[in-house]
Coordinates of C-alpha atoms and ligand atoms in Angstrom, one line a residue:
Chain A
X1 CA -199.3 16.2 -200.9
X2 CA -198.1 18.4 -197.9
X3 CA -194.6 19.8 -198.0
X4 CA -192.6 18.3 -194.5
X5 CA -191.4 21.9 -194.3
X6 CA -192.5 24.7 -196.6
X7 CA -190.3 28.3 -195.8
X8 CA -191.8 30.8 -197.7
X9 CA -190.0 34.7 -198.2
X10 CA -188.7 34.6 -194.7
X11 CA -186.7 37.5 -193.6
X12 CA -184.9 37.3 -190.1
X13 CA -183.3 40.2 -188.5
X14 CA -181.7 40.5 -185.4
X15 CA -181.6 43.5 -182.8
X16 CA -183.7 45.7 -185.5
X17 CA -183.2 49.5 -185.4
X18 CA -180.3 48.6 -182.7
X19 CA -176.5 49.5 -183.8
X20 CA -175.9 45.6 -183.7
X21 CA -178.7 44.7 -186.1
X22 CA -177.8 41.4 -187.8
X23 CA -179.4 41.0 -191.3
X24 CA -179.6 37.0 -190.7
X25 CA -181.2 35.6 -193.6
X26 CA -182.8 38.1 -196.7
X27 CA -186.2 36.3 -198.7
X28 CA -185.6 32.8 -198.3
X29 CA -187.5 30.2 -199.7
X30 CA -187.5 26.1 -199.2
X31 CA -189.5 23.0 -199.5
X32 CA -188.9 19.8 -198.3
X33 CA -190.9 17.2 -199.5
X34 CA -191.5 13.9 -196.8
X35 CA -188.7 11.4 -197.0
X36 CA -186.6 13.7 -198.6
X37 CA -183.0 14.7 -196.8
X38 CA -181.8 18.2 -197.1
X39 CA -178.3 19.6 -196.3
X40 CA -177.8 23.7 -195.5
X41 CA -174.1 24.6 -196.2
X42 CA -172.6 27.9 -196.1
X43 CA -169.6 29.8 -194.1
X44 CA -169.8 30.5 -190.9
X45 CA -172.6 33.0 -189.9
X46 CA -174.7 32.3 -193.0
X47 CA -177.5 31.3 -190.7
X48 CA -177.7 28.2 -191.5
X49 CA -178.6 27.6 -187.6
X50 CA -180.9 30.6 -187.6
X51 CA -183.2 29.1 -190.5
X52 CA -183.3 25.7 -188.6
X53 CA -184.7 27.1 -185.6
X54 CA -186.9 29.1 -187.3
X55 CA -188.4 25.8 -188.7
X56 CA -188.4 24.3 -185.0
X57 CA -190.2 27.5 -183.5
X58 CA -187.1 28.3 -181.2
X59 CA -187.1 31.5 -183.2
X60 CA -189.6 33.6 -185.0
X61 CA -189.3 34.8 -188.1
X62 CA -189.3 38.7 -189.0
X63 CA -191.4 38.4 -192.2
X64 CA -192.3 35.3 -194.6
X65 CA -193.9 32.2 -193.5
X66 CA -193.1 29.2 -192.1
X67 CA -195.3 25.6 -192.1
X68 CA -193.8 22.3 -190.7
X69 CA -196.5 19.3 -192.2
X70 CA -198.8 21.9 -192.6
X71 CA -199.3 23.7 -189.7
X72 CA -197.6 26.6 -188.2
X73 CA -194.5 25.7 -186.4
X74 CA -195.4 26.6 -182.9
X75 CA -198.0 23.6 -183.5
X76 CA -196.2 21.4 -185.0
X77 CA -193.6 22.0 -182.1
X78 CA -196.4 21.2 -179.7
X79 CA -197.3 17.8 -181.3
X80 CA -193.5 17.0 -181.1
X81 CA -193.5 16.5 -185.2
X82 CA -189.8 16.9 -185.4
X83 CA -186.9 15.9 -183.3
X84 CA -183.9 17.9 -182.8
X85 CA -179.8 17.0 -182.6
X86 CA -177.1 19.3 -181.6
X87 CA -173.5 19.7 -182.3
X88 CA -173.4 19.0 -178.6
X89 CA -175.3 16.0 -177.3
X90 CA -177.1 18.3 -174.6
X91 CA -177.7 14.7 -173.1
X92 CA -178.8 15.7 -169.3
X93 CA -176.2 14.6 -166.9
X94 CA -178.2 13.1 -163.7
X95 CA -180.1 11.2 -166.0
X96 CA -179.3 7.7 -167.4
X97 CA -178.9 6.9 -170.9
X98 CA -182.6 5.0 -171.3
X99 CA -184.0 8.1 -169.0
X100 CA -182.3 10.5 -171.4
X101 CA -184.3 8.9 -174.6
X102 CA -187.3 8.6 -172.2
X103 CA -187.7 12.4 -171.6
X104 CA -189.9 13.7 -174.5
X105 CA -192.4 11.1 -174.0
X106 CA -192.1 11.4 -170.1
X107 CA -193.0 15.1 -170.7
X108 CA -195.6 14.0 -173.2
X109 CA -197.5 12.4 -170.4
X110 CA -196.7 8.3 -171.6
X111 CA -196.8 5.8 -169.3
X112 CA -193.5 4.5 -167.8
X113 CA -193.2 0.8 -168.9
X114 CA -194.3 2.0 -172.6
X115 CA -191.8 4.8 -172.7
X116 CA -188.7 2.0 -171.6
X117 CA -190.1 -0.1 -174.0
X118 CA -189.6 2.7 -176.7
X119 CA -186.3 3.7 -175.4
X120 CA -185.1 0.2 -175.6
X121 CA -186.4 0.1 -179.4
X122 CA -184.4 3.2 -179.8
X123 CA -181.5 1.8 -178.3
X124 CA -181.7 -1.3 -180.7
X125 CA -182.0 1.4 -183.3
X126 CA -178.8 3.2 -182.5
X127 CA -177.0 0.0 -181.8
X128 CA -176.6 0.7 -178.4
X129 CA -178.5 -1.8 -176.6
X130 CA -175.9 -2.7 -173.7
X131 CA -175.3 1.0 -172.5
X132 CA -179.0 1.1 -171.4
X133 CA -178.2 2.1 -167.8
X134 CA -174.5 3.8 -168.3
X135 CA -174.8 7.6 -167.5
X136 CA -173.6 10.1 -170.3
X137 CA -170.1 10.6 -168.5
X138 CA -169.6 7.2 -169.3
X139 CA -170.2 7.4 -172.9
X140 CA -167.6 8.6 -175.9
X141 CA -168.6 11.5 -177.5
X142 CA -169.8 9.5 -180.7
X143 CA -172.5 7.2 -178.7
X144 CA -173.3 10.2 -176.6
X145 CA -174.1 12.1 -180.2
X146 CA -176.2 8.5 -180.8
X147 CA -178.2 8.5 -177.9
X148 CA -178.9 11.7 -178.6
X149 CA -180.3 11.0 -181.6
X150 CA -182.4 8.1 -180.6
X151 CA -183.8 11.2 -178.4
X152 CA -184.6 12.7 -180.8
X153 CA -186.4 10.1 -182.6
X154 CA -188.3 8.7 -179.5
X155 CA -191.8 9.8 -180.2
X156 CA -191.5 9.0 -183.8
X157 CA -191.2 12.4 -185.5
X158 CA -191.9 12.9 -189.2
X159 CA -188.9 15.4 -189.0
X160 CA -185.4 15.3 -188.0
X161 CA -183.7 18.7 -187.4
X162 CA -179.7 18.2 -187.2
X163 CA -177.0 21.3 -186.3
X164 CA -173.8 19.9 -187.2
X165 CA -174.3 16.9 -184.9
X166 CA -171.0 15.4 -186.2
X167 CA -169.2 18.3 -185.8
X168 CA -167.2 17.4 -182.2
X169 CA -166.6 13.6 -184.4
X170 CA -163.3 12.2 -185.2
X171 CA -163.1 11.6 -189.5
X172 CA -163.6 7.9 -188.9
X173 CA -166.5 8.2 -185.8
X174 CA -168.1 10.8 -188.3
X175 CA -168.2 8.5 -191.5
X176 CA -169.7 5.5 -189.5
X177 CA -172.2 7.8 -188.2
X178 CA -173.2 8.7 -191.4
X179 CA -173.7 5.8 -192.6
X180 CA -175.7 4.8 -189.6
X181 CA -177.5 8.0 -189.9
X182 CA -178.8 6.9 -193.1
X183 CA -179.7 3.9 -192.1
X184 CA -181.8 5.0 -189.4
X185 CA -183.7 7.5 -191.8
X186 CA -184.5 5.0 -194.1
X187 CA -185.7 2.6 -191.8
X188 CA -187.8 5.1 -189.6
X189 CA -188.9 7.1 -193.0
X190 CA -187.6 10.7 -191.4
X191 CA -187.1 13.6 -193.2
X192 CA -183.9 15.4 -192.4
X193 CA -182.6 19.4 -192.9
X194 CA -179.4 18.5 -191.9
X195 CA -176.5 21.5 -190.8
X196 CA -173.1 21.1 -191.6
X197 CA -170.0 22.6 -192.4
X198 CA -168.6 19.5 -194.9
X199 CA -169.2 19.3 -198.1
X200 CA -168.1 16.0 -198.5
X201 CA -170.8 15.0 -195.9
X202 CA -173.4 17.2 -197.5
X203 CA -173.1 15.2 -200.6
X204 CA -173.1 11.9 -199.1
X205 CA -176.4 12.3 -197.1
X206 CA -178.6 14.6 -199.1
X207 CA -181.0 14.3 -201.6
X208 CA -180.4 17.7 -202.3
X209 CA -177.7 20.5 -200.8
X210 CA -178.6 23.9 -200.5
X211 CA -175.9 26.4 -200.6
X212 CA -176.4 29.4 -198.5
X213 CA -173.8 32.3 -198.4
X214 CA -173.6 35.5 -195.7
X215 CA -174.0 39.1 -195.5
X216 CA -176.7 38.8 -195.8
X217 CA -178.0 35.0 -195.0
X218 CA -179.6 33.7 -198.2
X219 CA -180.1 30.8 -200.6
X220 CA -177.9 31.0 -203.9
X221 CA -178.2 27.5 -204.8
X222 CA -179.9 24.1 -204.9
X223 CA -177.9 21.2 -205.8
X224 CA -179.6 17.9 -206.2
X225 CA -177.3 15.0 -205.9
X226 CA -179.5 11.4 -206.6
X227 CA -176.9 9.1 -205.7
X228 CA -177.9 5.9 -205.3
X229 CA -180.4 5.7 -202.3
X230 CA -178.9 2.5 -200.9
X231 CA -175.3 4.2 -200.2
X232 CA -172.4 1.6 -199.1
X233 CA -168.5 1.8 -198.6
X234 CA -168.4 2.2 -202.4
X235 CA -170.4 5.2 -202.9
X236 CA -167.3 7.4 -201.7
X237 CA -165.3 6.5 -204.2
X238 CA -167.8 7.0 -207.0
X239 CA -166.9 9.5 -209.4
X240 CA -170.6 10.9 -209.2
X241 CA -169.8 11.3 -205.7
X242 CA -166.7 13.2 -206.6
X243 CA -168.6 15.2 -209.6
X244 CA -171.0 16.2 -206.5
X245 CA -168.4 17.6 -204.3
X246 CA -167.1 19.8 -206.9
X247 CA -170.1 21.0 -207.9
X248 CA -170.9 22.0 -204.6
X249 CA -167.5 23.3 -204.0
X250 CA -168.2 25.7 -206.7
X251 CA -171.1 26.8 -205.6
X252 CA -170.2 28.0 -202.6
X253 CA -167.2 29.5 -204.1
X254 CA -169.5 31.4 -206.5
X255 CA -172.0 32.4 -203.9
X256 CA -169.0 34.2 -202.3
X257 CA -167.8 36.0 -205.4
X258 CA -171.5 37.0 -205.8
X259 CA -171.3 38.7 -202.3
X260 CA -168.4 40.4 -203.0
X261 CA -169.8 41.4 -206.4
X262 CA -173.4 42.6 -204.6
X263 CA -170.9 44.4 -202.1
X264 CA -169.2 46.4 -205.0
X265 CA -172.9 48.0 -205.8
Chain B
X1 CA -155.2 0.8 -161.1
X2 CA -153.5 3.5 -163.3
X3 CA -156.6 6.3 -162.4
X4 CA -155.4 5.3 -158.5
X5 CA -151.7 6.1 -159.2
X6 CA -152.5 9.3 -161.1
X7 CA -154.6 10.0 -157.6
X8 CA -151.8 9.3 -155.5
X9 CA -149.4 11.3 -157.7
X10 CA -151.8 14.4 -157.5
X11 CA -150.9 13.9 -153.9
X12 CA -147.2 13.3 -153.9
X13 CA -145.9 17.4 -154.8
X14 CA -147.5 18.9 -151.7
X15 CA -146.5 15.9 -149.6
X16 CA -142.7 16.0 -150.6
X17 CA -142.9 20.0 -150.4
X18 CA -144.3 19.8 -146.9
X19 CA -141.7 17.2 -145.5
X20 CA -139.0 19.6 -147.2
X21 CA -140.3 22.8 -145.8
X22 CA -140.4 21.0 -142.1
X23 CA -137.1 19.7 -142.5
X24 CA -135.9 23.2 -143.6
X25 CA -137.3 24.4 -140.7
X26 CA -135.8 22.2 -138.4
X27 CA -132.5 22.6 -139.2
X28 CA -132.9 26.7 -139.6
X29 CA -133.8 26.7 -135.8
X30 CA -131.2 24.1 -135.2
X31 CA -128.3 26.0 -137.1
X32 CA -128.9 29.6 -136.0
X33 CA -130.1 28.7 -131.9
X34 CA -133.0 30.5 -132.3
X35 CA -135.1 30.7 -128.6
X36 CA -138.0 28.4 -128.3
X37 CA -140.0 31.5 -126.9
X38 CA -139.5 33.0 -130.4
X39 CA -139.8 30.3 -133.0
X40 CA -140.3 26.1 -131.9
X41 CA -139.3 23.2 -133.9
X42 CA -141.5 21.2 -135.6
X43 CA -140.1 17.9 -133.8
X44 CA -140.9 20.1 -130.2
X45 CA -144.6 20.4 -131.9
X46 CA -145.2 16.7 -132.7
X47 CA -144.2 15.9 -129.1
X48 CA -146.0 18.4 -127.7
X49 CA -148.8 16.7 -129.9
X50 CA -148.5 13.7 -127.9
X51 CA -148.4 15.2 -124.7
X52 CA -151.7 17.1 -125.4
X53 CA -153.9 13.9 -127.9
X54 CA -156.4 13.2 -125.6
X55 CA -157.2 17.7 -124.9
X56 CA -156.5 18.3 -128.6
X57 CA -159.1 15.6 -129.7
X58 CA -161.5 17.2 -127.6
X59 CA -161.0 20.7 -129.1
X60 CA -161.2 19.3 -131.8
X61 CA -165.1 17.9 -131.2
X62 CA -166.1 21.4 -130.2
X63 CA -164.7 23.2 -132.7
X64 CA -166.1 20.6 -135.2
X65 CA -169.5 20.1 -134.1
X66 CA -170.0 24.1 -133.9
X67 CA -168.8 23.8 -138.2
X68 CA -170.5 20.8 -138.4
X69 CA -173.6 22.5 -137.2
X70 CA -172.9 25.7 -139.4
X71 CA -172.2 23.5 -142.7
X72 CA -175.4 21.7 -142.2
X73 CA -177.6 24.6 -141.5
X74 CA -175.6 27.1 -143.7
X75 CA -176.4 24.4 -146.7
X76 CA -180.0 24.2 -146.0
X77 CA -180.7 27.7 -145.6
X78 CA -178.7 28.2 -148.4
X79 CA -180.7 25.9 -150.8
X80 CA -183.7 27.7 -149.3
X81 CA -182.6 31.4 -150.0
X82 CA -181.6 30.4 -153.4
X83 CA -185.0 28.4 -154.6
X84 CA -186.8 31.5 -152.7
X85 CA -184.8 34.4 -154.7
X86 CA -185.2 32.2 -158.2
X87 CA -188.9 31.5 -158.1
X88 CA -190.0 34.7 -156.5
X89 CA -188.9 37.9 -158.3
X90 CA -188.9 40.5 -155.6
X91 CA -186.8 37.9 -152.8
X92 CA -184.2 37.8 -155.5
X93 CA -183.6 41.7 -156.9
X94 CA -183.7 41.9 -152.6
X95 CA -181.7 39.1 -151.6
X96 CA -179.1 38.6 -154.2
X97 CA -177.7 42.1 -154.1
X98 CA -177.7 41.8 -150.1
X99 CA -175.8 38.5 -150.6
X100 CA -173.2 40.8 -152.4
X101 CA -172.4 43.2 -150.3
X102 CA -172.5 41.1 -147.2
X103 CA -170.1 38.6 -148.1
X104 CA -168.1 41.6 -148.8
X105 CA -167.9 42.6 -145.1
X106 CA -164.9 41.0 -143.4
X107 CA -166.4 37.7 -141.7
X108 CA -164.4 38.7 -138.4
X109 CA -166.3 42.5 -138.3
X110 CA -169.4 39.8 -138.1
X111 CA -167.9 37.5 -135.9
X112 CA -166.9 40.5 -132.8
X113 CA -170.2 42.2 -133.6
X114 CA -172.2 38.5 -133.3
X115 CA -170.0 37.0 -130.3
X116 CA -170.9 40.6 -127.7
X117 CA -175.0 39.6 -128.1
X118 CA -174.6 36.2 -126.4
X119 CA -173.7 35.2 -122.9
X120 CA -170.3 34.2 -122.4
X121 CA -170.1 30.9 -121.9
X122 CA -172.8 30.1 -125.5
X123 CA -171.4 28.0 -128.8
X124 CA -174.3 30.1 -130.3
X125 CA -172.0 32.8 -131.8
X126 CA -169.8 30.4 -133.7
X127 CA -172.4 28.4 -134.9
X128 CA -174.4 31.3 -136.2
X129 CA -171.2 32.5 -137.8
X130 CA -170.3 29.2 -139.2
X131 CA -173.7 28.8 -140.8
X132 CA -173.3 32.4 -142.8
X133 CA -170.3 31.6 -144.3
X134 CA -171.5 28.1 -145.3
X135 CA -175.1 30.2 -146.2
X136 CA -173.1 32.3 -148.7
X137 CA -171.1 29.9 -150.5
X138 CA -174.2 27.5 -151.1
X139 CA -176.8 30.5 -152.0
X140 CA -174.1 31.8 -154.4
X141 CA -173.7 28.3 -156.4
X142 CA -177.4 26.7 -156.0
X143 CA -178.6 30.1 -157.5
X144 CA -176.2 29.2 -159.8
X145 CA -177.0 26.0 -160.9
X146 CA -180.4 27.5 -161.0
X147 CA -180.1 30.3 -163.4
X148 CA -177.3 28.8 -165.7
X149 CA -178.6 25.5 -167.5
X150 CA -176.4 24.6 -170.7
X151 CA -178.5 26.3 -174.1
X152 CA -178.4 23.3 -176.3
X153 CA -180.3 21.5 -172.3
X154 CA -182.8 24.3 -172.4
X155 CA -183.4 24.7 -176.4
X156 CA -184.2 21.2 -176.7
X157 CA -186.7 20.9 -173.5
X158 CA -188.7 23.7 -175.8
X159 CA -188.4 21.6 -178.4
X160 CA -190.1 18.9 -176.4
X161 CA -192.4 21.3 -175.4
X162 CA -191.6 21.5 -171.6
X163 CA -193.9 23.9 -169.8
X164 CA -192.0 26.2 -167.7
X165 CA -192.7 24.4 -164.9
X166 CA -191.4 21.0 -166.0
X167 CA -188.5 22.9 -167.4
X168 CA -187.6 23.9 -163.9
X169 CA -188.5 20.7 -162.2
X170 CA -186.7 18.4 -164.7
X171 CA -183.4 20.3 -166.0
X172 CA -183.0 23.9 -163.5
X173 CA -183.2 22.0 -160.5
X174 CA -181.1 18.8 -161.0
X175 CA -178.4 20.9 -162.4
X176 CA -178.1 23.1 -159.2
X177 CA -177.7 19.9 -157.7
X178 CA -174.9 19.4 -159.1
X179 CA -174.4 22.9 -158.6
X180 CA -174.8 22.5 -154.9
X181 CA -172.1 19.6 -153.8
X182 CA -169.4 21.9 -155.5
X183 CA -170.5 24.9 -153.4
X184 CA -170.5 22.6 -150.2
X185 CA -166.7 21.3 -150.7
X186 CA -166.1 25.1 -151.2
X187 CA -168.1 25.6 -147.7
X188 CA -166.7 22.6 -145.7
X189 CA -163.6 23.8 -145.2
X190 CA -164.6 27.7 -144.9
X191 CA -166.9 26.5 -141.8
X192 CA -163.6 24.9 -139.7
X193 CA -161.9 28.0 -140.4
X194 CA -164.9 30.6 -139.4
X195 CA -165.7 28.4 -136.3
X196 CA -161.8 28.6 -135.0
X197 CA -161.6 32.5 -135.9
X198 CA -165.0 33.0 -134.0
X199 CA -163.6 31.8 -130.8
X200 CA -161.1 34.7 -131.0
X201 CA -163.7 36.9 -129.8
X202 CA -164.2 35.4 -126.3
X203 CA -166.7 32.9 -125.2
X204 CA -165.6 29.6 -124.0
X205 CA -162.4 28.6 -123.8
X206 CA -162.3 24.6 -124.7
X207 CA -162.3 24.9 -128.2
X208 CA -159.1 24.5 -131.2
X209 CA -159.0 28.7 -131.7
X210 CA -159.4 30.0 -128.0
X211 CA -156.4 27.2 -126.8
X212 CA -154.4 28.6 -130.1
X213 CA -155.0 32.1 -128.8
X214 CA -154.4 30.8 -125.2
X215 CA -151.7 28.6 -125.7
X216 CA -149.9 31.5 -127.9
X217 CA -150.1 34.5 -125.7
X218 CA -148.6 32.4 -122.9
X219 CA -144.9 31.6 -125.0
X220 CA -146.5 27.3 -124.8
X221 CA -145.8 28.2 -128.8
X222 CA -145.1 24.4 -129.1
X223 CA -148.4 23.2 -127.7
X224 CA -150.3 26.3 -129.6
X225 CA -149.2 24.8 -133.0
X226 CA -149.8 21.8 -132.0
X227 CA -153.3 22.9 -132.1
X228 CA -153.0 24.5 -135.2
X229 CA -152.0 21.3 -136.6
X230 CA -155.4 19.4 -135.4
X231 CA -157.5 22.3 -137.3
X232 CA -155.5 21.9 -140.0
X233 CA -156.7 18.0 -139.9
X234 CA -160.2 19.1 -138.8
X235 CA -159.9 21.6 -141.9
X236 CA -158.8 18.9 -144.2
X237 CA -161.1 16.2 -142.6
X238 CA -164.4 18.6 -143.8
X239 CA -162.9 18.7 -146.9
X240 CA -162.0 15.1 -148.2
X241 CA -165.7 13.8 -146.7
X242 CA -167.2 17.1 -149.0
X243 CA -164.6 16.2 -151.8
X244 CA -166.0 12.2 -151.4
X245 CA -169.6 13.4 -151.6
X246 CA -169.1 15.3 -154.4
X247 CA -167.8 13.0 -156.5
X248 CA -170.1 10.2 -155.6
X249 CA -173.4 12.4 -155.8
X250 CA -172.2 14.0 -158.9
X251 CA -169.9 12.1 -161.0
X252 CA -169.8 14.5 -164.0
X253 CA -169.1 17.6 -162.1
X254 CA -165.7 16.6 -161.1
X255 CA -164.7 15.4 -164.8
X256 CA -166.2 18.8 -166.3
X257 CA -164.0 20.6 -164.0
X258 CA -161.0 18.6 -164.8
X259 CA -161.5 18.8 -168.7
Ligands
LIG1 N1 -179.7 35.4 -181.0 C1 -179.0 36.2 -181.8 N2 -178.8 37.5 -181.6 C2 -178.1 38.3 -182.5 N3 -177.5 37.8 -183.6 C3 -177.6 36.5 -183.9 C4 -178.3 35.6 -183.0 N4 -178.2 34.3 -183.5 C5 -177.5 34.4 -184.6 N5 -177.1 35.7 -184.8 C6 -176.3 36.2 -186.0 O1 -177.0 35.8 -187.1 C7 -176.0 35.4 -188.1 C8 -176.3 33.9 -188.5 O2 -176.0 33.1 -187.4 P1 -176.2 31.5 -187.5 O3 -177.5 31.2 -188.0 O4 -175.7 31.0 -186.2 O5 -175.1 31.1 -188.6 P2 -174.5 29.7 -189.0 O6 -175.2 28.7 -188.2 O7 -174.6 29.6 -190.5 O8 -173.0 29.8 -188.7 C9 -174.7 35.6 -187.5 O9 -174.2 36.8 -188.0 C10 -175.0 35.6 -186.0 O10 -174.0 36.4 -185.4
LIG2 MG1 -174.5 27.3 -186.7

């Protein structure tokens, strides 16, 4: 079975040789099986954003290697295998909601009434059916997140690449959109490496939650979290749920003390 | 009906502060009997106003049509320069440091050199001069527009796997639209005042600046700022029908700038 994304000793270093050179992440390694979703969590400047455009060939890697379903990420870029999500909707102001989800396939040469069609099923999707021809001004920051992931989703990726995009949410906006996040996967069968700075929302969406520290960027641990796959309103108050959060709580504090311990050296 | 009374509230502070500052003025010249033939009142300029409609109106037309002109051509050429110096390397590293260090120079240095190579009695002058300062302003925020898409716009067109050329087609260019209605409310305005300034300089003398000049130099001081207050309307008429444009052609600029 192929790995959805298989990261392999990558190395990525910024401005090499240069007085500014950033050591952004030392020998990491990651697989991702299909279906399977996948929080990075870390402090600031980990580079947890650098690894997950790495995977969507926005950045090359200095060393290592880097598949996306098993081809080299550039391709998989080309075939539009994965969709992407922002911490900023980056939804494109002169265009209309529907011509905003319409855009990859318009650029993937589709025909115009089958690419509506498919924005209106992504619109269904998102539970956004009656903004269809509202412009992005129009919208609150939460559907403007939602439209831009029923972007994302459009051409029916295998892969779902998220930055933190519930970061700009409100507590309560963020929670439903969690909820409907999950939804969405399951019924579209999408894996997910999903960015965030929560850990309470790391623990609630993943599968697993890998802990990532800085200085420089690395994996220190892994956490699987297999809570029940069909999550609801209860699953918050679980104490598993709880257990989970602590777990990864101290994980990241550890990962910090190990810096500092490395550091000492 | 409450985003209509915050409109009308945005206008209410200058409004009461310039019915303050006339009254103050009033009664200063009133109280200390100062000579019409140094300083008028402004009750002397609103009649004189009246007196003069009908010739004001008309200075008004010339004076507006040679901006009007200016704007229209300033904006095109403008668009033009700044597509030009974007998609061909060479017209921009010539053009934009040009653009610089022209609209540097004093536009009335421009204006006296530009009015002595035309007859006396041509508009062509002040509409040439018109056109540059509307040429600047548009070039300046198309190229812009042009150059400065948001990252998270551009990243995710590569992640759709936009060729270059439907990157600049679909995002580059539609963002200096928006780009461009903001540079031509800053223009609008700038036009009216180049075109009055430029009739300074000689030429003919049926236009808002020469009868300013005109009226001024002769001690009519009331009938001179009478003129001054019909290119102040013509100034502020350029600039609500720009303002209006903008905000219908581009909704989201305005509420990004307000944010
Ligand atoms: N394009 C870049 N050029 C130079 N340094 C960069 C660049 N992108 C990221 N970095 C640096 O790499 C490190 C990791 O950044 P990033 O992946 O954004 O962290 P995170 O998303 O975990 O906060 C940071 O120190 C950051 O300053
Ligand atoms: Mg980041």
């Amino acid at each position: 079975m192929t790995l959805a994304v298989n990261v392999t000793a990558v190395d990525k270093v910024f401005n090499a040789g240069r007085p500014n050179q950033v050591d952004a992440l030392t020998d990491v390694g990651l697989q991702v099986t299909a279906g399977e979703f996948i929080s990075l969590i870390g402090p600031s400047g980990c580079g947890k954003s650098t690894l997950l455009r790495l995977i969507a060939d926005l950045l090359q890697p200095t060393a290592g290697t880097i598949e996306v379903n098993g081809k080299s990420p550039r391709q998989a870029r080309l075939d539009q295998d994965y969709g992407m999500a922002f911490q900023q909707a980056g939804l494109f102001e002169w265009r209309s909601v529907t011509k905003n989800i319409e855009l990859p396939l318009e650029l993937k040469g589709w025909d115009k009434a089958k690419r509506h069609d498919r924005a209106l099923e992504m619109l269904e999707l998102v539970k956004l059916p009656d903004r269809a021809n509202a412009m992005p001004w129009q919208l609150s920051g939460g559907q403007q997140q939602r439209i831009a992931i029923a972007r994302a989703l459009a051409a029916h990726p295998s892969l779902l690449l998220m930055d933190e995009p519930f970061g700009a949410l409100d507590e309560m906006t963020r929670e439903h959109m969690q909820a409907e996040l999950l939804r969405i996967c399951a019924a579209t069968q999408t894996t997910v490496v999903f960015v965030t700075h929560s850990i309470p929302e790391a623990v609630y969406l993943s599968d697993r939650v890998v802990v990532m520290s800085a200085g420089p960027g690395r994996i220190t641990s892994i956490i699987p979290v297999g809570l029940d796959r069909s999550r609801d309103e209860g699953t918050r108050e679980a104490k598993r749920f709880y257990d989970k959060i602590t777990e990864v709580r101290e994980a990241l504090r550890g990962s910090e003390v190990g810096a500092g311990g490395r550091d000492d050296r | 009906m409450s985003a209509v009374w915050r409109r009308l509230k945005a206008f209410l502070p200058p409004l009461v502060f310039g019915a303050l500052f006339l009254g103050a003025w009033e009664g200063f010249v009133v109280w200390r009997k100062i000579e019409p033939f140094v300083l008028v009142k402004p009750s002397e300029v609103w009649s004189a106003g009246l007196d003069n409609m009908q010739r004001i109106v008309d200075a008004m037309e010339v004076t507006g049509t040679n901006a009007l002109i200016g704007l229209v051509a300033g904006t095109l050429l403008g668009c033009l320069g700044a597509l030009l110096a974007a998609g061909v390397r060479w017209v921009g590293e010539l053009v934009n440091p040009i653009a610089v260090a022209v609209n540097a120079i004093p536009i009335v240095v421009l204006i006296a050199m530009f009015t002595r190579l035309y007859e006396a009695d041509s508009e062509t002058p002040r509409r040439i001069m018109a056109t540059l300062a509307a040429f600047f302003v548009v070039f300046v925020n198309v190229s812009r527009g042009l150059r400065q898409s948001s990252p998270t716009q551009l990243e995710l067109m590569r992640s759709f796997a936009a060729s270059p050329r439907q990157q600049f087609i679909k995002v580059r260019l539609p963002n200096a639209m928006s780009f461009l209605f903001t540079g031509i409310r800053v223009a609008a305005p700038l036009t009216v005042i180049t075109a009055v300034v430029a009739e300074y300089f000689g030429g003919n003398r049926n236009g808002l600046g020469a009868s300013i000049s005109g009226f001024l130099s002769i001690s009519k001081k009331d009938v001179g700022l009478a003129y001054v207050a019909g290119a102040s309307v013509l100034g502020l008429l350029f600039f609500g029908f720009a303002a209006v444009l903008e905000y219908v052609a581009v909704p989201w600029q305005r509420r990004r700038d307000s944010r």
